[in-house]
Short mmCIF file of N, CA and C in Angstrom, two decimals:
data_model
loop_
_atom_site.label_atom_id
_atom_site.label_comp_id
_atom_site.label_asym_id
_atom_site.label_seq_id
_atom_site.Cartn_x
_atom_site.Cartn_y
_atom_site.Cartn_z
N UNK A 1 125.41 85.64 -10.94
CA UNK A 1 125.42 87.20 -10.72
C UNK A 1 126.49 87.63 -10.37
N UNK A 2 127.00 87.07 -9.52
CA UNK A 2 127.91 87.41 -9.02
C UNK A 2 129.44 87.41 -9.85
N UNK A 3 129.40 86.42 -10.62
CA UNK A 3 130.50 86.50 -11.46
C UNK A 3 130.12 87.82 -12.43
N UNK A 4 129.31 87.81 -12.73
CA UNK A 4 128.93 89.07 -13.95
C UNK A 4 129.54 90.05 -13.20
N UNK A 5 129.02 90.35 -12.17
CA UNK A 5 129.10 91.77 -11.30
C UNK A 5 130.69 92.11 -11.57
N UNK A 6 131.56 90.61 -10.99
CA UNK A 6 133.11 90.76 -11.15
C UNK A 6 133.32 91.30 -12.28
N UNK A 7 133.05 90.65 -13.49
CA UNK A 7 133.38 91.14 -14.68
C UNK A 7 133.31 92.56 -15.07
N UNK A 8 131.83 92.96 -14.76
CA UNK A 8 131.41 94.57 -14.77
C UNK A 8 132.80 95.16 -14.10
N UNK A 9 132.82 94.99 -13.11
CA UNK A 9 133.69 95.66 -12.37
C UNK A 9 135.14 96.08 -13.07
N UNK A 10 135.74 94.53 -13.48
CA UNK A 10 137.20 94.66 -13.71
C UNK A 10 136.84 95.61 -15.25
N UNK A 11 135.69 95.51 -16.30
CA UNK A 11 136.00 95.94 -17.24
C UNK A 11 135.77 97.49 -17.06
N UNK A 12 135.03 98.08 -16.04
CA UNK A 12 134.76 99.40 -15.57
C UNK A 12 136.42 100.07 -14.98
N UNK A 13 137.06 99.25 -14.23
CA UNK A 13 137.99 99.78 -13.73
C UNK A 13 139.11 99.90 -15.03
N UNK A 14 138.90 99.19 -15.99
CA UNK A 14 139.88 99.42 -17.38
C UNK A 14 139.32 100.27 -18.27
N UNK A 15 138.36 100.99 -17.97
CA UNK A 15 137.64 101.99 -18.65
C UNK A 15 137.09 101.43 -19.87
N UNK A 16 136.62 100.02 -19.77
CA UNK A 16 135.93 99.54 -21.05
C UNK A 16 134.60 99.82 -21.15
N UNK A 17 133.82 99.99 -22.13
CA UNK A 17 132.22 99.72 -22.30
C UNK A 17 131.75 98.35 -21.89
N UNK A 18 130.78 98.21 -21.19
CA UNK A 18 129.92 97.02 -20.64
C UNK A 18 128.59 96.83 -21.20
N UNK A 19 128.17 95.93 -21.96
CA UNK A 19 126.98 95.95 -22.27
C UNK A 19 126.65 94.36 -21.92
N UNK A 20 125.69 93.96 -21.25
CA UNK A 20 124.99 92.73 -20.88
C UNK A 20 124.21 91.98 -21.68
N UNK A 21 124.17 90.82 -22.15
CA UNK A 21 123.62 90.02 -22.76
C UNK A 21 122.56 89.28 -22.14
N UNK A 22 121.29 89.16 -22.38
CA UNK A 22 120.37 88.01 -21.65
C UNK A 22 120.63 86.99 -22.33
N UNK A 23 120.04 85.83 -21.46
CA UNK A 23 120.72 84.13 -22.16
C UNK A 23 119.24 83.99 -23.18
N UNK A 24 119.33 83.28 -24.12
CA UNK A 24 118.54 83.30 -24.99
C UNK A 24 117.63 81.95 -24.54
N UNK A 25 116.58 82.03 -25.12
CA UNK A 25 115.39 80.56 -24.82
C UNK A 25 116.03 79.42 -25.10
N UNK A 26 116.11 77.96 -24.63
CA UNK A 26 116.57 76.84 -25.26
C UNK A 26 115.69 75.65 -24.80
N UNK A 27 114.16 75.61 -24.75
CA UNK A 27 113.51 75.18 -24.63
C UNK A 27 113.69 74.19 -25.99
N UNK A 28 113.46 72.68 -25.88
CA UNK A 28 113.84 71.88 -26.84
C UNK A 28 115.18 71.32 -26.82
N UNK A 29 116.34 71.93 -25.98
CA UNK A 29 117.71 71.37 -25.91
C UNK A 29 117.63 70.32 -24.85
N UNK A 30 118.55 69.29 -24.90
CA UNK A 30 118.31 68.22 -24.24
C UNK A 30 118.81 68.75 -22.56
N UNK A 31 119.60 69.99 -22.49
CA UNK A 31 120.06 70.51 -21.09
C UNK A 31 118.68 71.23 -20.71
N UNK A 32 117.64 71.54 -21.17
CA UNK A 32 116.35 72.00 -20.67
C UNK A 32 115.96 71.25 -19.30
N UNK A 33 115.58 72.00 -18.58
CA UNK A 33 114.70 71.54 -17.47
C UNK A 33 113.92 72.71 -16.84
N UNK A 34 112.83 72.55 -16.02
CA UNK A 34 112.10 73.62 -15.44
C UNK A 34 113.40 74.75 -14.45
N UNK A 35 114.45 73.70 -13.78
CA UNK A 35 114.96 74.63 -12.92
C UNK A 35 116.09 75.26 -13.69
N UNK A 36 116.51 74.82 -14.88
CA UNK A 36 117.19 75.84 -16.00
C UNK A 36 116.47 77.06 -16.56
N UNK A 37 115.42 76.88 -16.71
CA UNK A 37 114.51 77.73 -17.05
C UNK A 37 114.39 78.87 -16.01
N UNK A 38 114.13 78.57 -14.64
CA UNK A 38 113.75 79.25 -13.73
C UNK A 38 114.83 80.12 -13.45
N UNK A 39 116.45 79.35 -13.76
CA UNK A 39 117.56 80.09 -13.32
C UNK A 39 117.82 81.19 -14.51
N UNK A 40 117.47 80.87 -15.70
CA UNK A 40 117.41 82.09 -17.12
C UNK A 40 116.55 83.10 -16.38
N UNK A 41 115.34 82.78 -16.08
CA UNK A 41 114.53 83.97 -15.90
C UNK A 41 115.01 85.00 -14.75
N UNK A 42 115.39 84.53 -14.03
CA UNK A 42 116.13 85.13 -13.03
C UNK A 42 117.15 85.80 -13.23
N UNK A 43 118.23 85.41 -13.72
CA UNK A 43 119.32 86.11 -14.53
C UNK A 43 119.11 87.12 -15.21
N UNK A 44 118.06 86.42 -16.13
CA UNK A 44 117.43 87.78 -17.25
C UNK A 44 116.98 88.99 -16.66
N UNK A 45 116.29 88.78 -15.75
CA UNK A 45 115.57 90.16 -14.97
C UNK A 45 116.54 90.74 -14.20
N UNK A 46 117.42 90.24 -13.77
CA UNK A 46 118.68 90.87 -13.10
C UNK A 46 119.42 91.53 -13.96
N UNK A 47 119.73 91.22 -15.04
CA UNK A 47 120.47 91.83 -16.59
C UNK A 47 119.82 93.03 -16.55
N UNK A 48 118.26 92.49 -17.07
CA UNK A 48 117.32 93.98 -17.55
C UNK A 48 117.62 95.16 -16.32
N UNK A 49 117.69 94.62 -14.89
CA UNK A 49 117.72 95.80 -14.02
C UNK A 49 119.09 96.58 -14.08
N UNK A 50 120.21 96.21 -14.77
CA UNK A 50 121.08 96.77 -14.61
C UNK A 50 121.56 98.09 -15.41
N UNK A 51 120.38 98.29 -16.30
CA UNK A 51 120.63 99.60 -17.39
C UNK A 51 121.39 100.76 -16.75
N UNK A 52 121.21 100.99 -15.77
CA UNK A 52 121.97 102.29 -15.00
C UNK A 52 123.37 101.89 -14.72
N UNK A 53 123.80 100.72 -14.62
CA UNK A 53 125.29 100.61 -14.22
C UNK A 53 125.99 99.93 -15.56
N UNK A 54 125.77 99.68 -16.47
CA UNK A 54 126.38 99.48 -17.43
C UNK A 54 125.91 100.50 -18.83
N UNK A 55 126.93 100.20 -19.99
CA UNK A 55 126.47 101.07 -21.01
C UNK A 55 125.13 100.65 -21.86
N UNK A 56 124.71 99.45 -21.82
CA UNK A 56 123.72 99.05 -22.42
C UNK A 56 123.33 97.41 -22.36
N UNK A 57 122.24 97.22 -22.65
CA UNK A 57 121.47 95.83 -22.37
C UNK A 57 121.07 95.60 -23.57
N UNK A 58 121.54 93.91 -23.97
CA UNK A 58 121.31 93.64 -25.25
C UNK A 58 120.50 92.73 -24.87
N UNK A 59 119.13 92.60 -25.02
CA UNK A 59 118.13 91.82 -24.88
C UNK A 59 117.77 90.64 -26.05
N UNK A 60 118.75 89.71 -26.18
CA UNK A 60 118.88 88.74 -27.01
C UNK A 60 117.64 87.75 -26.33
N UNK A 61 117.50 87.46 -25.34
CA UNK A 61 116.10 86.57 -25.51
C UNK A 61 115.06 87.02 -26.04
N UNK A 62 114.74 88.37 -25.92
CA UNK A 62 113.57 88.80 -26.49
C UNK A 62 113.55 88.85 -28.23
N UNK A 63 114.79 89.13 -28.44
CA UNK A 63 114.77 89.19 -30.08
C UNK A 63 114.82 87.83 -30.63
N UNK A 64 115.22 86.68 -29.68
CA UNK A 64 115.42 85.36 -30.34
C UNK A 64 113.98 84.42 -29.87
N UNK A 65 113.30 84.82 -29.07
CA UNK A 65 112.35 83.97 -28.38
C UNK A 65 111.07 83.88 -29.43
N UNK A 66 110.43 82.67 -29.52
CA UNK A 66 109.29 82.31 -30.26
C UNK A 66 108.16 83.08 -29.86
N UNK A 67 107.30 83.90 -30.37
CA UNK A 67 106.26 84.47 -30.06
C UNK A 67 105.11 83.76 -29.41
N UNK A 68 105.42 82.65 -29.83
CA UNK A 68 104.20 81.67 -29.55
C UNK A 68 104.68 80.79 -28.25
N UNK A 69 105.78 80.77 -27.74
CA UNK A 69 106.51 80.30 -26.53
C UNK A 69 107.93 80.84 -26.09
N UNK A 70 107.97 81.74 -25.20
CA UNK A 70 109.13 82.71 -25.00
C UNK A 70 110.14 81.69 -24.22
N UNK A 71 109.89 80.36 -23.97
CA UNK A 71 110.78 79.69 -23.61
C UNK A 71 111.62 78.99 -24.74
N UNK A 72 111.40 79.38 -26.17
CA UNK A 72 112.04 78.67 -27.13
C UNK A 72 112.49 79.68 -28.03
N UNK A 73 113.51 79.45 -28.76
CA UNK A 73 114.22 80.13 -29.54
C UNK A 73 113.18 79.82 -30.90
N UNK A 74 113.18 81.23 -31.97
CA UNK A 74 112.18 81.01 -33.37
C UNK A 74 113.14 79.97 -33.77
N UNK A 75 112.25 79.30 -34.66
CA UNK A 75 112.92 78.03 -35.54
C UNK A 75 113.62 78.53 -36.53
N UNK A 76 113.57 79.86 -37.17
CA UNK A 76 114.60 80.20 -38.02
C UNK A 76 115.87 80.57 -37.40
N UNK A 77 116.00 80.93 -36.09
CA UNK A 77 117.07 80.96 -35.52
C UNK A 77 117.79 79.81 -34.79
N UNK A 78 117.29 78.84 -34.50
CA UNK A 78 117.64 77.97 -33.55
C UNK A 78 118.22 76.87 -34.66
N UNK A 79 119.70 76.68 -33.65
CA UNK A 79 120.63 75.38 -34.48
C UNK A 79 119.48 74.32 -34.20
N UNK A 80 120.18 73.16 -34.70
CA UNK A 80 119.61 71.38 -34.43
C UNK A 80 119.33 71.14 -32.59
N UNK A 81 120.50 71.68 -32.13
CA UNK A 81 120.43 71.46 -30.62
C UNK A 81 119.58 72.37 -29.87
N UNK A 82 118.79 73.42 -30.65
CA UNK A 82 118.03 74.17 -29.73
C UNK A 82 118.47 74.98 -28.32
N UNK A 83 119.96 74.67 -28.22
CA UNK A 83 120.61 75.42 -27.31
C UNK A 83 121.28 76.59 -27.88
N UNK A 84 121.88 76.56 -29.44
CA UNK A 84 122.89 77.53 -29.71
C UNK A 84 121.79 78.13 -31.05
N UNK A 85 121.79 79.59 -31.10
CA UNK A 85 121.35 80.18 -32.37
C UNK A 85 122.26 79.38 -33.51
N UNK A 86 121.62 79.47 -34.87
CA UNK A 86 122.05 79.06 -35.93
C UNK A 86 122.80 80.35 -36.58
N UNK A 87 123.37 80.30 -37.68
CA UNK A 87 124.34 81.44 -38.33
C UNK A 87 123.29 82.76 -38.32
N UNK A 88 121.86 82.44 -38.99
CA UNK A 88 121.07 83.38 -39.29
C UNK A 88 120.58 84.01 -37.96
N UNK A 89 120.56 83.25 -36.77
CA UNK A 89 120.38 83.56 -35.28
C UNK A 89 121.51 84.55 -34.58
N UNK A 90 122.89 84.18 -34.84
CA UNK A 90 123.79 85.01 -34.66
C UNK A 90 124.25 86.28 -35.50
N UNK A 91 124.00 86.24 -36.73
CA UNK A 91 123.76 87.55 -37.54
C UNK A 91 122.57 88.29 -37.01
N UNK A 92 121.26 87.72 -36.85
CA UNK A 92 120.16 88.99 -36.05
C UNK A 92 120.79 89.52 -34.71
N UNK A 93 121.61 88.76 -33.85
CA UNK A 93 122.12 88.98 -33.01
C UNK A 93 123.33 90.27 -33.06
N UNK A 94 124.07 89.85 -33.92
CA UNK A 94 125.12 90.86 -34.56
C UNK A 94 124.43 92.65 -34.71
N UNK A 95 123.40 92.31 -35.67
CA UNK A 95 122.66 93.16 -36.20
C UNK A 95 122.26 94.16 -35.32
N UNK A 96 121.39 93.65 -34.41
CA UNK A 96 120.93 94.11 -33.17
C UNK A 96 121.77 94.87 -32.23
N UNK A 97 122.84 94.18 -31.94
CA UNK A 97 123.85 94.96 -31.32
C UNK A 97 124.50 96.02 -31.52
N UNK A 98 124.93 95.80 -33.04
CA UNK A 98 125.50 96.70 -33.69
C UNK A 98 124.28 98.06 -33.90
N UNK A 99 123.36 97.97 -33.98
CA UNK A 99 122.06 98.95 -34.06
C UNK A 99 122.16 99.77 -32.44
N UNK A 100 122.03 98.98 -31.58
CA UNK A 100 122.22 99.84 -30.29
C UNK A 100 123.41 100.58 -30.16
N UNK A 101 124.67 99.85 -30.34
CA UNK A 101 125.86 100.87 -30.23
C UNK A 101 125.68 102.30 -31.22
N UNK A 102 125.00 101.71 -32.51
CA UNK A 102 124.98 103.13 -33.55
C UNK A 102 124.20 104.15 -32.71
N UNK A 103 122.73 103.72 -32.43
CA UNK A 103 122.22 104.99 -31.86
C UNK A 103 122.58 105.51 -30.59
N UNK A 104 123.46 105.07 -29.98
CA UNK A 104 124.37 105.66 -28.88
C UNK A 104 125.37 106.83 -29.42
N UNK A 105 126.19 106.18 -30.79
CA UNK A 105 126.83 107.40 -31.30
C UNK A 105 126.14 108.16 -31.83
N UNK A 106 124.81 108.15 -32.38
CA UNK A 106 124.32 109.01 -33.20
C UNK A 106 123.53 110.07 -32.17
N UNK A 107 123.12 109.59 -30.90
CA UNK A 107 122.61 110.68 -29.88
C UNK A 107 123.83 111.31 -29.53
N UNK A 108 124.94 111.13 -29.21
CA UNK A 108 126.23 112.00 -28.86
C UNK A 108 126.68 112.67 -30.01
N UNK A 109 126.49 112.28 -31.01
CA UNK A 109 127.12 113.54 -32.28
C UNK A 109 125.95 114.34 -32.19
N UNK A 110 124.67 114.43 -32.13
CA UNK A 110 123.87 115.15 -32.07
C UNK A 110 123.80 116.25 -31.02
N UNK A 111 123.95 115.64 -30.13
CA UNK A 111 124.47 116.58 -28.87
C UNK A 111 125.55 117.80 -29.00
N UNK A 112 126.50 117.04 -29.52
CA UNK A 112 127.83 117.89 -30.18
C UNK A 112 127.53 118.48 -31.02
N UNK A 113 126.61 118.25 -32.00
CA UNK A 113 126.33 119.22 -33.09
C UNK A 113 125.52 120.48 -32.71
N UNK A 114 124.14 119.73 -31.65
CA UNK A 114 123.35 121.01 -31.14
C UNK A 114 124.52 122.36 -30.57
N UNK A 115 125.42 121.64 -29.59
CA UNK A 115 126.22 122.47 -28.96
C UNK A 115 127.17 123.71 -30.08
N UNK A 116 127.73 122.86 -30.76
CA UNK A 116 128.45 123.71 -31.67
C UNK A 116 127.57 124.56 -32.33
N UNK A 117 126.38 124.67 -33.01
CA UNK A 117 125.52 125.60 -33.35
C UNK A 117 124.97 126.74 -32.66
N UNK A 118 124.99 125.95 -31.32
CA UNK A 118 124.71 127.31 -30.00
C UNK A 118 126.07 128.02 -29.81
N UNK A 119 127.14 127.30 -29.94
CA UNK A 119 128.62 128.04 -30.09
C UNK A 119 128.78 129.22 -31.23
N UNK A 120 128.36 128.81 -32.53
CA UNK A 120 128.59 129.69 -33.44
C UNK A 120 127.57 130.91 -33.44
N UNK A 121 126.31 130.69 -32.86
CA UNK A 121 125.56 131.76 -32.72
C UNK A 121 125.70 132.64 -31.34
N UNK A 122 126.87 132.53 -31.01
CA UNK A 122 127.42 133.14 -29.89
C UNK A 122 126.58 132.85 -28.35
N UNK A 123 125.91 131.71 -28.46
CA UNK A 123 124.93 131.45 -27.17
C UNK A 123 125.86 131.01 -26.38
N UNK A 124 126.93 130.25 -26.22
CA UNK A 124 127.63 129.57 -25.41
C UNK A 124 129.06 130.54 -25.00
N UNK A 125 129.07 130.97 -23.81
CA UNK A 125 130.22 131.59 -23.47
C UNK A 125 131.46 131.34 -22.77
N UNK A 126 130.71 130.41 -21.71
CA UNK A 126 131.96 129.34 -21.34
C UNK A 126 132.02 127.97 -21.35
N UNK A 127 132.83 127.19 -22.25
CA UNK A 127 132.76 126.11 -22.27
C UNK A 127 134.04 125.38 -21.73
N UNK A 128 133.92 124.07 -21.68
CA UNK A 128 134.89 123.20 -21.01
C UNK A 128 134.86 121.61 -21.54
N UNK A 129 135.82 121.13 -21.50
CA UNK A 129 135.76 119.53 -22.38
C UNK A 129 135.36 118.70 -21.38
N UNK A 130 134.55 117.91 -21.55
CA UNK A 130 134.28 116.58 -21.00
C UNK A 130 133.73 116.97 -19.28
N UNK A 131 132.05 117.44 -19.13
CA UNK A 131 131.78 117.89 -17.88
C UNK A 131 131.54 116.56 -17.36
N UNK A 132 131.05 116.62 -16.13
CA UNK A 132 130.69 115.27 -15.61
C UNK A 132 129.18 114.99 -15.78
N UNK A 133 128.50 116.33 -16.25
CA UNK A 133 127.23 115.72 -16.57
C UNK A 133 127.25 114.94 -17.95
N UNK A 134 128.17 114.94 -19.05
CA UNK A 134 128.26 114.52 -19.83
C UNK A 134 128.80 112.97 -19.45
N UNK A 135 129.66 112.58 -18.55
CA UNK A 135 130.25 111.61 -18.42
C UNK A 135 129.24 110.90 -17.64
N UNK A 136 128.12 111.66 -16.77
CA UNK A 136 127.26 110.55 -15.97
C UNK A 136 126.40 110.04 -17.05
N UNK A 137 126.03 110.74 -18.32
CA UNK A 137 124.76 110.60 -19.07
C UNK A 137 125.62 109.25 -19.92
N UNK A 138 126.88 109.47 -20.48
CA UNK A 138 127.46 108.88 -21.45
C UNK A 138 128.84 108.13 -20.99
N UNK A 139 128.58 106.81 -20.00
CA UNK A 139 130.03 106.51 -19.12
C UNK A 139 130.89 106.29 -20.29
N UNK A 140 130.60 105.96 -21.16
CA UNK A 140 131.94 105.50 -22.53
C UNK A 140 132.81 106.71 -22.57
N UNK A 141 132.74 107.98 -22.37
CA UNK A 141 133.55 108.99 -22.68
C UNK A 141 134.44 108.95 -21.22
N UNK A 142 134.08 108.18 -20.34
CA UNK A 142 135.18 108.23 -19.23
C UNK A 142 136.34 107.84 -19.26
N UNK A 143 136.57 107.11 -20.57
CA UNK A 143 137.79 106.29 -21.15
C UNK A 143 139.16 107.46 -21.68
N UNK A 144 138.45 108.54 -21.88
CA UNK A 144 139.46 109.71 -22.37
C UNK A 144 139.70 109.46 -23.71
N UNK A 145 139.12 108.34 -24.33
CA UNK A 145 139.93 108.13 -26.00
C UNK A 145 138.78 108.46 -26.52
N UNK A 146 138.14 109.38 -26.33
CA UNK A 146 137.21 110.30 -27.26
C UNK A 146 137.63 110.49 -28.67
N UNK A 147 137.03 110.77 -29.48
CA UNK A 147 137.83 111.74 -30.54
C UNK A 147 137.17 112.88 -30.91
N UNK A 148 135.89 113.36 -30.39
CA UNK A 148 135.63 114.34 -30.45
C UNK A 148 135.23 115.13 -29.19
N UNK A 149 135.92 116.31 -29.47
CA UNK A 149 135.81 117.13 -27.92
C UNK A 149 134.56 117.74 -27.87
N UNK A 150 133.85 117.50 -26.65
CA UNK A 150 132.72 117.48 -26.05
C UNK A 150 132.87 119.08 -25.17
N UNK A 151 131.76 119.80 -25.46
CA UNK A 151 131.82 121.13 -24.89
C UNK A 151 130.06 121.15 -24.09
N UNK A 152 130.01 121.40 -22.96
CA UNK A 152 128.87 121.52 -22.39
C UNK A 152 128.34 122.74 -21.64
N UNK A 153 127.27 123.61 -21.87
CA UNK A 153 127.39 124.98 -21.23
C UNK A 153 126.78 124.95 -19.64
#
């Protein structure tokens, strides 16, 4: 956890977006023990608790887990070693991660669109670029590399 915290801190110092991914289930792997499972659960609980400190949480464990045994990957996603996903599992993870990022972009665009509509109707009198409100809500905009001007009333 300390290593993850250090990486998050370094990435944020460089104004990078940070997403944390949970550790996938691996029961059936030669590496699997009750100790390793307890450690996986502990780290995953901590990762899920960090939503306010990062740009998003990618819950790969829930995505890939077998509904009948949450300590094991779904067969269709597991490689022969039961530790790593197979190509289908990695594809599911990629689609899931892209979907989360796209939802964030859609929310931002809707806020911008709503504001511009108000501005055209004369509802917005004074506006400015990048308020702390928006930056608190969408930390990715702290980078200063956004491609759309943001106006907040």
